[in-house]
Short mmCIF file of C-alpha atoms in Angstrom, two decimals:
data_model
loop_
_atom_site.label_atom_id
_atom_site.label_comp_id
_atom_site.label_asym_id
_atom_site.label_seq_id
_atom_site.Cartn_x
_atom_site.Cartn_y
_atom_site.Cartn_z
CA MET A 1 0.00 0.00 0.00
CA GLN A 2 1.28 3.44 -0.83
CA SER A 3 0.13 6.62 0.88
CA ASN A 4 0.61 10.24 -0.13
CA PHE A 5 0.36 12.84 2.59
CA HIS A 6 0.83 16.48 3.43
CA PRO A 7 3.20 16.99 6.38
CA LEU A 8 1.08 19.81 7.80
CA GLN A 9 -2.10 17.77 8.05
CA TYR A 10 -1.63 16.65 11.63
CA GLN A 11 -5.31 15.71 12.03
CA HIS A 12 -5.07 13.45 8.98
CA PRO A 13 -1.68 11.70 9.33
CA PRO A 14 -0.13 9.33 6.79
CA TYR A 15 -0.83 5.65 7.18
CA LEU A 16 0.63 2.27 6.36
CA ILE A 17 -0.24 -1.31 7.15
CA SER A 18 1.23 -2.62 10.38
CA HIS A 19 3.65 -5.53 10.12
CA SER A 20 1.68 -7.56 12.60
CA SER A 21 -1.88 -6.75 11.56
CA ASN A 22 -3.94 -4.83 9.06
CA GLN A 23 -4.24 -1.77 11.30
CA TYR A 24 -3.31 1.58 9.86
CA LEU A 25 -0.50 3.37 11.64
CA PRO A 26 1.02 6.84 11.24
CA ILE A 27 4.39 7.22 9.54
CA LYS A 28 6.91 9.98 9.09
CA SER A 29 7.35 13.19 7.15
CA TYR A 30 10.44 15.28 6.56
CA SER A 31 9.49 18.88 6.10
CA LYS A 32 7.01 21.58 7.00
CA THR A 33 7.25 22.86 3.43
CA ARG A 34 3.76 22.86 1.92
CA ASN A 35 5.05 21.58 -1.43
CA PHE A 36 7.07 18.65 -0.07
CA HIS A 37 5.46 15.25 0.42
CA VAL A 38 6.84 11.86 1.38
CA SER A 39 5.02 8.75 0.23
CA CYS A 40 5.68 5.48 2.03
CA SER A 41 4.57 1.92 1.61
CA SER A 42 4.96 -1.14 3.78
CA SER A 43 3.49 -4.58 4.16
CA SER A 44 2.20 -7.00 6.71
CA SER A 45 4.73 -9.52 8.06
CA SER A 46 3.32 -12.35 5.92
CA LYS A 47 3.56 -10.18 2.78
CA MET A 48 7.16 -9.23 3.69
CA VAL A 49 8.15 -12.90 4.00
CA GLU A 50 6.42 -13.72 0.71
CA ASP A 51 8.20 -10.86 -1.08
CA ASP A 52 11.57 -11.92 0.31
CA LYS A 53 11.05 -15.51 -0.86
CA LEU A 54 10.12 -14.32 -4.33
CA GLY A 55 12.99 -11.85 -4.45
CA ALA A 56 10.50 -9.02 -4.88
CA ARG A 57 11.92 -6.87 -2.12
CA SER A 58 14.34 -4.27 -3.45
CA GLU A 59 17.35 -3.59 -1.26
CA TYR A 60 19.42 -0.44 -1.17
CA LYS A 61 23.15 -1.09 -1.43
CA PRO A 62 25.05 1.41 0.77
CA ASN A 63 28.07 3.23 -0.63
CA LEU A 64 31.06 4.87 1.09
CA LEU A 65 29.19 8.14 1.56
CA ASP A 66 26.34 6.30 3.25
CA GLY A 67 28.84 4.86 5.71
CA PHE A 68 29.90 8.40 6.56
CA PHE A 69 26.28 9.45 7.12
CA LEU A 70 25.61 6.46 9.37
CA ASP A 71 28.80 7.03 11.39
CA SER A 72 28.02 10.73 11.79
CA PHE A 73 24.47 10.04 12.94
CA ARG A 74 25.66 7.34 15.31
CA LYS A 75 28.30 9.64 16.80
CA LYS A 76 25.66 12.26 17.58
CA LEU A 77 23.42 9.59 19.11
CA VAL A 78 26.28 8.46 21.37
CA GLU A 79 26.87 12.04 22.49
CA GLU A 80 23.19 12.39 23.37
CA VAL A 81 22.60 9.09 25.19
CA GLY A 82 26.04 8.92 26.83
CA TRP A 83 26.96 5.37 25.82
CA ASP A 84 27.63 3.32 22.70
CA SER A 85 26.23 0.03 21.48
CA GLU A 86 28.47 -3.00 21.11
CA LYS A 87 26.65 -3.83 17.89
CA ALA A 88 28.04 -2.64 14.58
CA GLY A 89 26.36 -0.78 11.75
CA TYR A 90 22.61 -0.26 11.46
CA ASP A 91 21.78 -2.64 14.32
CA GLY A 92 23.95 -0.65 16.71
CA MET A 93 22.38 2.58 15.56
CA MET A 94 18.89 1.22 16.21
CA GLU A 95 19.91 0.15 19.71
CA LEU A 96 21.05 3.72 20.37
CA VAL A 97 17.76 5.07 18.99
CA ASN A 98 15.94 2.85 21.46
CA GLY A 99 18.21 4.20 24.20
CA LEU A 100 17.28 7.73 23.21
CA MET A 101 13.76 7.09 24.49
CA LEU A 102 14.75 5.49 27.80
CA GLY A 103 14.09 7.64 30.84
CA ARG A 104 12.75 10.51 28.74
CA THR A 105 9.28 11.91 28.27
CA THR A 106 7.90 12.16 24.74
CA GLN A 107 8.73 15.85 24.64
CA GLN A 108 12.28 15.25 25.89
CA THR A 109 12.78 12.56 23.24
CA ASN A 110 11.55 14.93 20.52
CA GLN A 111 13.87 17.67 21.74
CA ALA A 112 16.86 15.31 21.87
CA ALA A 113 16.18 14.10 18.33
CA VAL A 114 15.90 17.70 17.08
CA ARG A 115 19.26 18.52 18.66
CA ILE A 116 20.83 15.53 16.92
CA LEU A 117 19.37 16.41 13.53
CA LYS A 118 20.41 20.05 13.73
CA SER A 119 23.92 19.11 14.83
CA LEU A 120 24.40 17.18 11.57
CA PHE A 121 24.27 20.41 9.56
CA PRO A 122 27.03 23.02 9.34
CA PRO A 123 26.41 26.06 11.57
CA TYR A 124 23.84 28.55 10.22
CA LEU A 125 23.10 26.44 7.12
CA LEU A 126 19.46 25.82 8.05
CA GLU A 127 18.90 29.48 8.94
CA LEU A 128 20.42 30.66 5.65
CA TYR A 129 18.36 28.09 3.75
CA ARG A 130 15.13 29.41 5.29
CA MET A 131 16.10 33.00 4.60
CA LEU A 132 17.46 32.68 1.04
CA ILE A 133 15.92 29.58 -0.56
CA THR A 134 12.54 28.94 1.05
CA PRO A 135 10.89 32.22 -0.17
CA ILE A 136 11.75 31.52 -3.85
CA GLY A 137 8.80 30.48 -5.99
CA GLY A 138 6.47 30.13 -3.05
CA GLY A 139 8.62 27.38 -1.59
CA ARG A 140 8.69 25.14 -4.66
CA LEU A 141 12.43 25.36 -5.18
CA ALA A 142 13.06 24.60 -1.51
CA ALA A 143 10.71 21.62 -1.66
CA MET A 144 12.40 20.20 -4.76
CA MET A 145 15.81 20.65 -3.16
CA VAL A 146 14.71 18.93 0.06
CA ALA A 147 13.35 16.00 -1.92
CA ARG A 148 16.60 15.52 -3.82
CA VAL A 149 18.77 15.90 -0.74
CA THR A 150 16.60 13.27 0.95
CA ILE A 151 17.22 10.87 -1.94
CA LEU A 152 20.97 11.48 -1.84
CA THR A 153 21.48 11.29 1.91
CA CYS A 154 18.74 9.17 3.50
CA GLN A 155 18.36 5.94 1.54
CA TRP A 156 20.78 4.20 3.90
CA LEU A 157 18.30 5.04 6.66
CA MET A 158 14.92 4.51 4.95
CA GLY A 159 15.69 2.10 2.13
CA PRO A 160 15.08 2.56 -1.61
CA CYS A 161 13.22 5.74 -2.50
CA SER A 162 12.67 7.94 -5.52
CA ILE A 163 11.38 11.34 -6.64
CA ASN A 164 7.74 11.51 -7.61
CA THR A 165 5.33 14.21 -8.76
CA ILE A 166 2.75 15.59 -6.36
CA GLU A 167 -0.39 17.58 -6.96
CA LEU A 168 -0.49 20.96 -5.19
CA ARG A 169 -3.52 22.74 -3.77
CA ASP A 170 -3.60 25.21 -6.64
CA GLY A 171 -4.03 22.38 -9.14
CA SER A 172 -0.44 22.45 -10.42
CA SER A 173 2.14 19.72 -9.92
CA CYS A 174 5.73 19.63 -8.71
CA GLN A 175 8.46 17.00 -8.62
CA SER A 176 8.97 17.45 -4.91
CA GLY A 177 7.70 14.16 -3.57
CA VAL A 178 9.73 11.28 -2.18
CA LEU A 179 8.40 7.74 -2.53
CA VAL A 180 9.80 5.35 0.08
CA GLU A 181 9.13 1.78 -1.00
CA ARG A 182 9.29 0.27 2.48
CA CYS A 183 10.68 2.29 5.35
CA LYS A 184 13.63 0.38 6.78
CA TYR A 185 13.77 2.60 9.87
CA LEU A 186 10.20 1.74 10.83
CA GLU A 187 10.55 -1.93 9.99
CA GLU A 188 13.80 -2.34 11.93
CA SER A 189 12.54 -0.43 14.97
CA LYS A 190 9.30 -2.47 15.01
CA CYS A 191 7.79 0.40 16.96
CA VAL A 192 5.61 3.22 15.67
CA GLY A 193 6.42 5.24 18.81
CA ILE A 194 10.13 5.27 17.89
CA CYS A 195 9.29 6.32 14.34
CA VAL A 196 6.99 9.14 15.45
CA ASN A 197 9.08 10.47 18.34
CA THR A 198 12.59 10.17 16.89
CA CYS A 199 11.83 10.94 13.24
CA LYS A 200 8.37 12.22 12.25
CA ILE A 201 7.92 14.95 14.84
CA PRO A 202 11.61 15.98 15.16
CA THR A 203 12.08 16.38 11.40
CA GLN A 204 9.02 18.64 11.21
CA PHE A 205 10.57 21.00 13.72
CA SER A 206 14.21 20.83 12.60
CA THR A 207 13.69 21.76 8.93
#
């Protein structure tokens, strides 16, 4: 199932099928920009197993730059939680993400995740982006740039994704959507709360 959503529609959040049932659960967005959408799809656990057996599941193959992104993100997680996982790679990162929620309220977890995300950018870059890029073309250029940066820098985290065209409220269209085939972050965490509190909400307030 694929779901298009607008990141500002908090009363009507995006949905996907839970891995353990057919319930609909909220998933993440990456920007408050009105012209930027993320589309995600996932499957029930039985469908995931069937796809894997048939070789239907597409896997993203990390490159050297992805390793740098993972290491940088992990380093910031370690600084925030105060300890490191003994596990390597993505598994170790997910253990740290779980640790980010321990002993914290939902609001504290959101704030910690925002600090981590902002610390990954060079100083003043986000502020300059909002001042110089966001106003151009009613936000369309900013939205298209965010979508492409997401493709270049976040597939190691989310899995295979691609640019897609979205319909805007004025009836026009814009290539500022990101289609995530199956969100690896959500599937590996096996917890919607982790997805919402360490990704969905923090990314809305850090961009």
